[in-house]
Tab-separated table of C-alpha atoms in Angstrom:
chain	number	residue	atom	x	y	z
N	1	MET	CA	-33.738	30.619	-30.169
N	2	SER	CA	-34.759	27.339	-31.807
N	3	TYR	CA	-34.891	24.073	-29.905
N	4	ARG	CA	-31.967	22.582	-31.782
N	5	LYS	CA	-29.739	25.610	-31.171
N	6	THR	CA	-30.678	25.733	-27.497
N	7	LEU	CA	-29.902	22.053	-27.046
N	8	LYS	CA	-26.591	22.442	-28.857
N	9	LEU	CA	-25.651	25.360	-26.625
N	10	ILE	CA	-26.521	23.426	-23.451
N	11	CYS	CA	-24.518	20.397	-24.523
N	12	GLY	CA	-21.568	22.596	-25.416
N	13	PHE	CA	-21.490	24.158	-21.951
N	14	ALA	CA	-22.160	20.829	-20.291
N	15	GLY	CA	-19.014	19.224	-21.622
N	16	GLY	CA	-20.603	15.824	-21.162
N	17	SER	CA	-22.164	16.687	-17.794
N	18	ALA	CA	-24.934	14.186	-17.080
N	19	ALA	CA	-26.793	16.646	-14.849
N	20	LEU	CA	-27.190	19.287	-17.548
N	21	VAL	CA	-28.091	16.740	-20.172
N	22	LEU	CA	-30.849	15.324	-18.019
N	23	ALA	CA	-32.072	18.859	-17.287
N	24	ALA	CA	-32.263	19.519	-20.998
N	25	ALA	CA	-34.262	16.330	-21.512
N	26	ALA	CA	-36.689	17.251	-18.744
N	27	ALA	CA	-37.140	20.769	-20.093
N	28	ASP	CA	-37.790	19.394	-23.553
N	29	SER	CA	-40.501	17.037	-22.297
N	30	ARG	CA	-42.302	19.998	-20.717
N	31	GLY	CA	-42.144	22.102	-23.837
N	32	TYR	CA	-39.831	24.770	-22.380
N	33	PHE	CA	-37.954	25.013	-25.644
N	34	GLY	CA	-41.082	26.339	-27.339
N	35	GLU	CA	-42.194	23.099	-28.946
N	36	ARG	CA	-44.504	20.822	-26.947
N	37	ARG	CA	-43.431	17.213	-27.358
N	38	THR	CA	-45.680	14.204	-26.911
N	39	GLU	CA	-44.679	10.771	-25.719
N	40	ALA	CA	-45.279	9.457	-29.190
N	41	ASP	CA	-42.853	11.919	-30.697
N	42	GLY	CA	-39.624	9.920	-30.691
N	43	ARG	CA	-37.734	12.377	-32.890
N	44	TRP	CA	-36.306	14.269	-29.873
N	45	SER	CA	-37.002	11.929	-26.982
N	46	LYS	CA	-34.978	11.807	-23.763
N	47	LEU	CA	-32.947	9.014	-25.273
N	48	SER	CA	-32.136	11.134	-28.288
N	49	VAL	CA	-31.023	14.006	-26.056
N	50	LEU	CA	-28.738	11.741	-24.081
N	51	GLN	CA	-27.298	10.161	-27.195
N	52	ALA	CA	-26.651	13.557	-28.753
N	53	ALA	CA	-24.593	14.623	-25.745
N	54	GLN	CA	-22.335	11.563	-25.652
N	55	PRO	CA	-18.778	11.920	-26.970
N	56	ALA	CA	-17.691	9.628	-29.758
N	57	TRP	CA	-15.876	7.047	-27.608
N	58	THR	CA	-13.679	4.520	-29.341
N	59	VAL	CA	-11.623	1.601	-28.040
N	60	ALA	CA	-8.466	3.564	-28.746
N	61	ASN	CA	-9.261	6.457	-26.426
N	62	ILE	CA	-10.673	4.532	-23.444
N	63	THR	CA	-8.194	1.654	-23.162
N	64	PRO	CA	-5.614	2.272	-20.396
N	65	VAL	CA	-2.054	2.283	-21.639
N	66	PRO	CA	0.565	0.524	-19.464
N	67	THR	CA	3.308	2.809	-18.202
N	68	GLY	CA	6.632	2.206	-16.527
N	69	HIS	CA	8.731	-0.934	-16.533
N	70	ALA	CA	7.652	-4.562	-16.659
N	71	TRP	CA	7.536	-6.593	-13.437
N	72	ASP	CA	11.013	-7.672	-12.344
N	73	VAL	CA	10.630	-11.344	-11.408
N	74	ASN	CA	14.037	-11.320	-9.732
N	75	TRP	CA	13.431	-8.191	-7.652
N	76	ASP	CA	14.683	-9.880	-4.454
N	77	LYS	CA	17.583	-11.699	-6.168
N	78	ARG	CA	16.066	-15.034	-5.114
N	79	GLU	CA	14.605	-16.228	-8.400
N	80	PRO	CA	15.638	-19.938	-8.494
N	81	SER	CA	16.635	-19.901	-12.150
N	82	THR	CA	19.239	-17.209	-11.471
N	83	LEU	CA	20.844	-18.704	-8.353
N	84	SER	CA	22.992	-21.339	-10.098
N	85	ASN	CA	25.056	-18.606	-11.816
N	86	GLY	CA	25.296	-20.833	-14.858
N	87	LYS	CA	27.320	-23.498	-13.017
N	88	LYS	CA	26.373	-27.105	-13.494
N	89	LYS	CA	25.970	-28.951	-10.215
N	90	GLU	CA	26.529	-32.652	-9.738
N	91	SER	CA	23.222	-34.341	-9.192
N	92	VAL	CA	22.884	-36.246	-5.937
N	93	THR	CA	19.621	-37.827	-6.976
N	94	GLU	CA	18.544	-39.957	-9.892
N	95	ASP	CA	15.898	-37.396	-10.816
N	96	PRO	CA	17.429	-34.015	-11.803
N	97	SER	CA	13.990	-32.382	-11.918
N	98	SER	CA	13.403	-33.369	-8.303
N	99	GLU	CA	16.643	-31.680	-7.253
N	100	GLN	CA	15.640	-28.533	-9.158
N	101	ASP	CA	12.258	-28.465	-7.407
N	102	ASN	CA	13.991	-28.677	-4.040
N	103	GLY	CA	15.653	-25.347	-4.790
N	104	LYS	CA	12.375	-23.537	-5.375
N	105	PRO	CA	10.449	-21.687	-2.648
N	106	LYS	CA	7.220	-23.438	-1.689
N	107	ALA	CA	5.867	-21.270	1.132
N	108	THR	CA	4.173	-17.872	1.215
N	109	ARG	CA	5.429	-15.124	3.506
N	110	ASN	CA	2.918	-12.795	5.138
N	111	ILE	CA	4.447	-9.638	6.576
N	112	LEU	CA	2.278	-7.451	8.795
N	113	LEU	CA	3.763	-3.969	9.127
N	114	ILE	CA	2.504	-2.071	12.173
N	115	ARG	CA	2.970	1.645	12.629
N	116	HIS	CA	3.829	2.586	16.227
N	117	SER	CA	1.161	4.215	18.391
N	118	GLN	CA	0.810	7.896	19.241
N	119	TYR	CA	3.794	9.288	21.142
N	120	ASN	CA	4.950	12.398	22.991
N	121	LEU	CA	5.814	14.874	20.229
N	122	SER	CA	7.371	17.354	22.643
N	123	GLY	CA	10.212	15.016	23.580
N	124	SER	CA	13.661	16.337	22.669
N	125	SER	CA	15.302	12.903	22.487
N	126	ASP	CA	14.194	9.421	21.498
N	127	LYS	CA	13.873	8.325	25.134
N	128	GLU	CA	11.471	11.196	25.794
N	129	ARG	CA	9.307	10.306	22.814
N	130	PHE	CA	7.408	7.608	24.650
N	131	LEU	CA	3.794	6.593	24.074
N	132	THR	CA	0.985	8.816	25.274
N	133	PRO	CA	-1.889	7.283	27.276
N	134	LEU	CA	-3.901	7.215	24.037
N	135	GLY	CA	-0.963	5.607	22.287
N	136	ARG	CA	-0.918	2.816	24.825
N	137	GLU	CA	-4.639	2.270	24.240
N	138	GLN	CA	-4.001	2.103	20.501
N	139	ALA	CA	-1.293	-0.528	20.986
N	140	GLU	CA	-3.684	-2.602	23.098
N	141	LEU	CA	-6.292	-2.419	20.333
N	142	THR	CA	-3.746	-3.431	17.695
N	143	GLY	CA	-2.608	-6.351	19.818
N	144	GLN	CA	-6.206	-7.465	20.284
N	145	ARG	CA	-6.791	-7.265	16.553
N	146	LEU	CA	-3.697	-9.299	15.712
N	147	SER	CA	-4.719	-11.911	18.267
N	148	ALA	CA	-8.271	-12.046	16.917
N	149	LEU	CA	-6.980	-12.828	13.421
N	150	GLY	CA	-5.973	-16.232	14.785
N	151	LEU	CA	-2.758	-16.476	12.781
N	152	ASN	CA	0.254	-18.542	13.796
N	153	TYR	CA	2.815	-15.754	14.107
N	154	ASP	CA	6.470	-16.696	13.801
N	155	VAL	CA	8.199	-13.568	15.105
N	156	LEU	CA	7.586	-9.977	16.190
N	157	ILE	CA	10.376	-7.644	15.113
N	158	HIS	CA	10.434	-3.984	16.082
N	159	SER	CA	12.427	-0.824	15.540
N	160	SER	CA	14.764	-0.002	18.401
N	161	MET	CA	13.249	3.480	18.803
N	162	THR	CA	11.309	4.012	22.051
N	163	ARG	CA	7.848	4.497	20.548
N	164	ALA	CA	8.127	1.354	18.400
N	165	THR	CA	9.641	-0.690	21.231
N	166	GLU	CA	6.850	0.238	23.635
N	167	THR	CA	4.205	-0.480	20.994
N	168	ALA	CA	5.712	-3.893	20.274
N	169	HIS	CA	5.876	-4.868	23.950
N	170	ILE	CA	2.212	-4.010	24.482
N	171	ILE	CA	1.227	-5.976	21.364
N	172	SER	CA	3.389	-8.870	22.532
N	173	LYS	CA	1.224	-9.337	25.636
N	174	HIS	CA	-1.610	-10.397	23.339
N	175	LEU	CA	0.581	-12.872	21.443
N	176	PRO	CA	2.140	-15.168	24.045
N	177	GLY	CA	4.990	-17.338	22.850
N	178	VAL	CA	5.880	-15.161	19.838
N	179	GLU	CA	9.581	-14.270	19.763
N	180	LEU	CA	10.335	-10.557	20.217
N	181	LEU	CA	13.356	-9.045	18.420
N	182	SER	CA	14.746	-5.503	18.063
N	183	CYS	CA	16.418	-4.109	14.934
N	184	ASP	CA	18.229	-0.796	14.396
N	185	LEU	CA	17.700	-0.931	10.630
N	186	LEU	CA	13.989	-0.293	11.143
N	187	ARG	CA	14.434	3.089	12.847
N	188	GLU	CA	12.559	6.058	11.376
N	189	GLY	CA	14.262	8.206	8.770
N	190	ALA	CA	14.167	9.835	5.352
N	191	PRO	CA	14.203	6.995	2.779
N	192	ILE	CA	14.300	9.033	-0.433
N	193	GLU	CA	13.402	12.565	-1.460
N	194	PRO	CA	9.647	12.551	-2.111
N	195	VAL	CA	8.024	13.536	-5.390
N	196	PRO	CA	6.215	15.879	-5.433
N	197	PRO	CA	8.252	17.726	-2.782
N	198	VAL	CA	6.701	19.120	0.391
N	199	THR	CA	7.509	22.376	2.146
N	200	HIS	CA	6.913	21.353	5.771
N	201	TRP	CA	9.612	18.659	5.901
N	202	LYS	CA	12.986	19.027	4.208
N	203	PRO	CA	15.796	16.747	5.387
N	204	ASP	CA	19.208	17.583	3.975
N	205	ALA	CA	21.028	15.496	1.386
N	206	VAL	CA	23.206	13.792	4.003
N	207	GLN	CA	20.176	12.482	5.890
N	208	TYR	CA	18.650	11.058	2.725
N	209	HIS	CA	21.998	9.477	1.873
N	210	GLU	CA	22.439	7.815	5.278
N	211	ASP	CA	18.824	6.972	6.145
N	212	GLY	CA	18.039	5.843	2.621
N	213	ALA	CA	20.827	3.256	2.606
N	214	ARG	CA	19.792	1.935	6.025
N	215	ILE	CA	16.083	1.676	5.193
N	216	GLU	CA	16.879	-0.003	1.877
N	217	ALA	CA	19.038	-2.483	3.796
N	218	ALA	CA	16.058	-3.184	6.077
N	219	PHE	CA	13.872	-3.770	3.034
N	220	ARG	CA	16.332	-6.278	1.584
N	221	ARG	CA	16.617	-8.096	4.906
N	222	TYR	CA	12.916	-8.476	5.619
N	223	ILE	CA	10.991	-8.161	2.330
N	224	HIS	CA	11.666	-11.124	0.046
N	225	ARG	CA	10.208	-14.477	-0.962
N	226	ALA	CA	10.613	-17.507	1.313
N	227	GLU	CA	13.781	-19.569	1.350
N	228	PRO	CA	13.492	-23.026	-0.268
N	229	LYS	CA	13.941	-24.696	3.141
N	230	GLN	CA	10.775	-23.007	4.493
N	231	LYS	CA	7.983	-25.590	4.304
N	232	GLU	CA	5.021	-23.767	5.843
N	233	ASP	CA	3.518	-20.346	5.230
N	234	SER	CA	4.789	-17.750	7.692
N	235	TYR	CA	3.285	-14.725	9.451
N	236	GLU	CA	5.752	-12.121	10.649
N	237	ILE	CA	4.994	-8.859	12.439
N	238	ILE	CA	7.217	-5.796	12.054
N	239	VAL	CA	6.512	-2.785	14.261
N	240	CYS	CA	8.201	0.301	12.897
N	241	HIS	CA	7.438	3.726	11.398
N	242	ALA	CA	5.308	5.400	8.729
N	243	ASN	CA	8.174	6.406	6.432
N	244	VAL	CA	9.704	2.940	6.585
N	245	ILE	CA	6.396	1.178	5.920
N	246	ARG	CA	5.443	3.423	3.009
N	247	TYR	CA	8.839	2.967	1.408
N	248	PHE	CA	8.604	-0.811	1.858
N	249	VAL	CA	5.198	-0.853	0.156
N	250	CYS	CA	6.428	1.127	-2.847
N	251	ARG	CA	9.514	-1.047	-3.247
N	252	ALA	CA	7.653	-4.328	-2.796
N	253	LEU	CA	4.999	-3.419	-5.373
N	254	GLN	CA	7.672	-1.999	-7.696
N	255	PHE	CA	6.046	1.423	-7.635
N	256	PRO	CA	8.286	4.498	-7.864
N	257	PRO	CA	9.803	4.676	-4.359
N	258	GLU	CA	9.810	8.479	-4.433
N	259	GLY	CA	5.994	8.314	-4.193
N	260	TRP	CA	6.067	7.035	-0.608
N	261	LEU	CA	4.851	10.323	0.915
N	262	ARG	CA	1.618	10.227	-1.103
N	263	MET	CA	0.218	7.700	1.378
N	264	GLY	CA	-0.877	8.235	4.972
N	265	LEU	CA	-0.941	5.780	7.885
N	266	ASN	CA	-2.758	5.974	11.204
N	267	ASN	CA	-0.999	5.136	14.438
N	268	GLY	CA	-1.283	1.445	15.272
N	269	SER	CA	-2.500	0.590	11.772
N	270	ILE	CA	-1.812	-2.699	9.988
N	271	THR	CA	-0.313	-2.965	6.498
N	272	TRP	CA	-0.228	-6.523	5.171
N	273	LEU	CA	2.103	-7.697	2.393
N	274	THR	CA	1.945	-11.207	0.937
N	275	ILE	CA	4.909	-12.620	-1.004
N	276	ARG	CA	4.238	-15.783	-2.996
N	277	PRO	CA	6.870	-18.457	-3.755
N	278	SER	CA	7.021	-17.112	-7.316
N	279	GLY	CA	8.026	-13.687	-5.988
N	280	ARG	CA	4.675	-12.099	-6.768
N	281	VAL	CA	3.655	-9.519	-4.179
N	282	ALA	CA	0.172	-8.503	-3.074
N	283	LEU	CA	-0.899	-5.698	-0.754
N	284	ARG	CA	-3.762	-7.116	1.310
N	285	THR	CA	-4.296	-4.063	3.493
N	286	LEU	CA	-2.749	-0.600	3.695
N	287	GLY	CA	-2.981	1.239	7.018
N	288	ASP	CA	-5.966	-0.747	8.289
N	289	ALA	CA	-7.249	0.849	11.501
N	290	GLY	CA	-10.922	-0.022	11.169
N	291	PHE	CA	-10.735	-2.048	14.369
N	292	MET	CA	-10.256	1.172	16.389
N	293	PRO	CA	-13.111	3.439	17.524
N	294	PRO	CA	-13.119	6.786	15.668
N	295	ASP	CA	-12.108	8.681	18.791
N	296	LYS	CA	-8.936	6.601	19.072
N	297	LEU	CA	-7.624	7.358	15.577
N	298	THR	CA	-4.567	9.594	15.194
N	299	ARG	CA	-1.867	10.116	12.607
N	300	THR	CA	0.858	11.948	14.582
């Protein structure tokens, strides 16, 4: 078989594979195709072999194409330009623009979502699903990490379920002076039927209907831009559950909410959302547990 035919056959099987192309170039330089090549012979050099194997890329076939809907600037129903409802208000100042600025958010909200620590999976009721000894260690490590960040936390809110409550109380010991609040809306549940579906977990339609409404209500209560009266940036901690956190992340980033189960979160991990005054949302960390030793990591 001639050199050209052999090279063509290799490139055809390679399908653009860099490894096979480089092998072909090396074989050619050693004369394994039956024709000894010299360094001076540039007709079929390594560069020529590589160039011959490259597909004909064009701007049209490598440029990503946007999909889905455009960003909804009023996703939290707090966009200042939409709050007047078209009604003209009497100005109480000589400068109308100053009054308009007073109605705009000026502070950034930082929301740190903490997944509860490992708990007793054999418990038959919520009260029996308390933290394991390892889970208590994880909560201590999370509390230490939050303290080490040196942030001025405003509040620590937690789900009313036992495992989240215990996690929050352990974390709270590392954050003296931070208000501790409980909320039923943050309890674990089935937010929305996941896509693609899974076979190992199949809540019925009623559970999705009830849990989904509650978890969405929690999202609307806690995930939004700052109120205009808030002057300083805030740092709020929410200790809850993996399903709730993953759903919050999808909703906040305006990703399809049914994709929530495509993510995984370790116990005691930190997920950090930042919401700017404009309503723009950024995900600073997702399930950060790098502060824990490897032997302390779990996902139960």
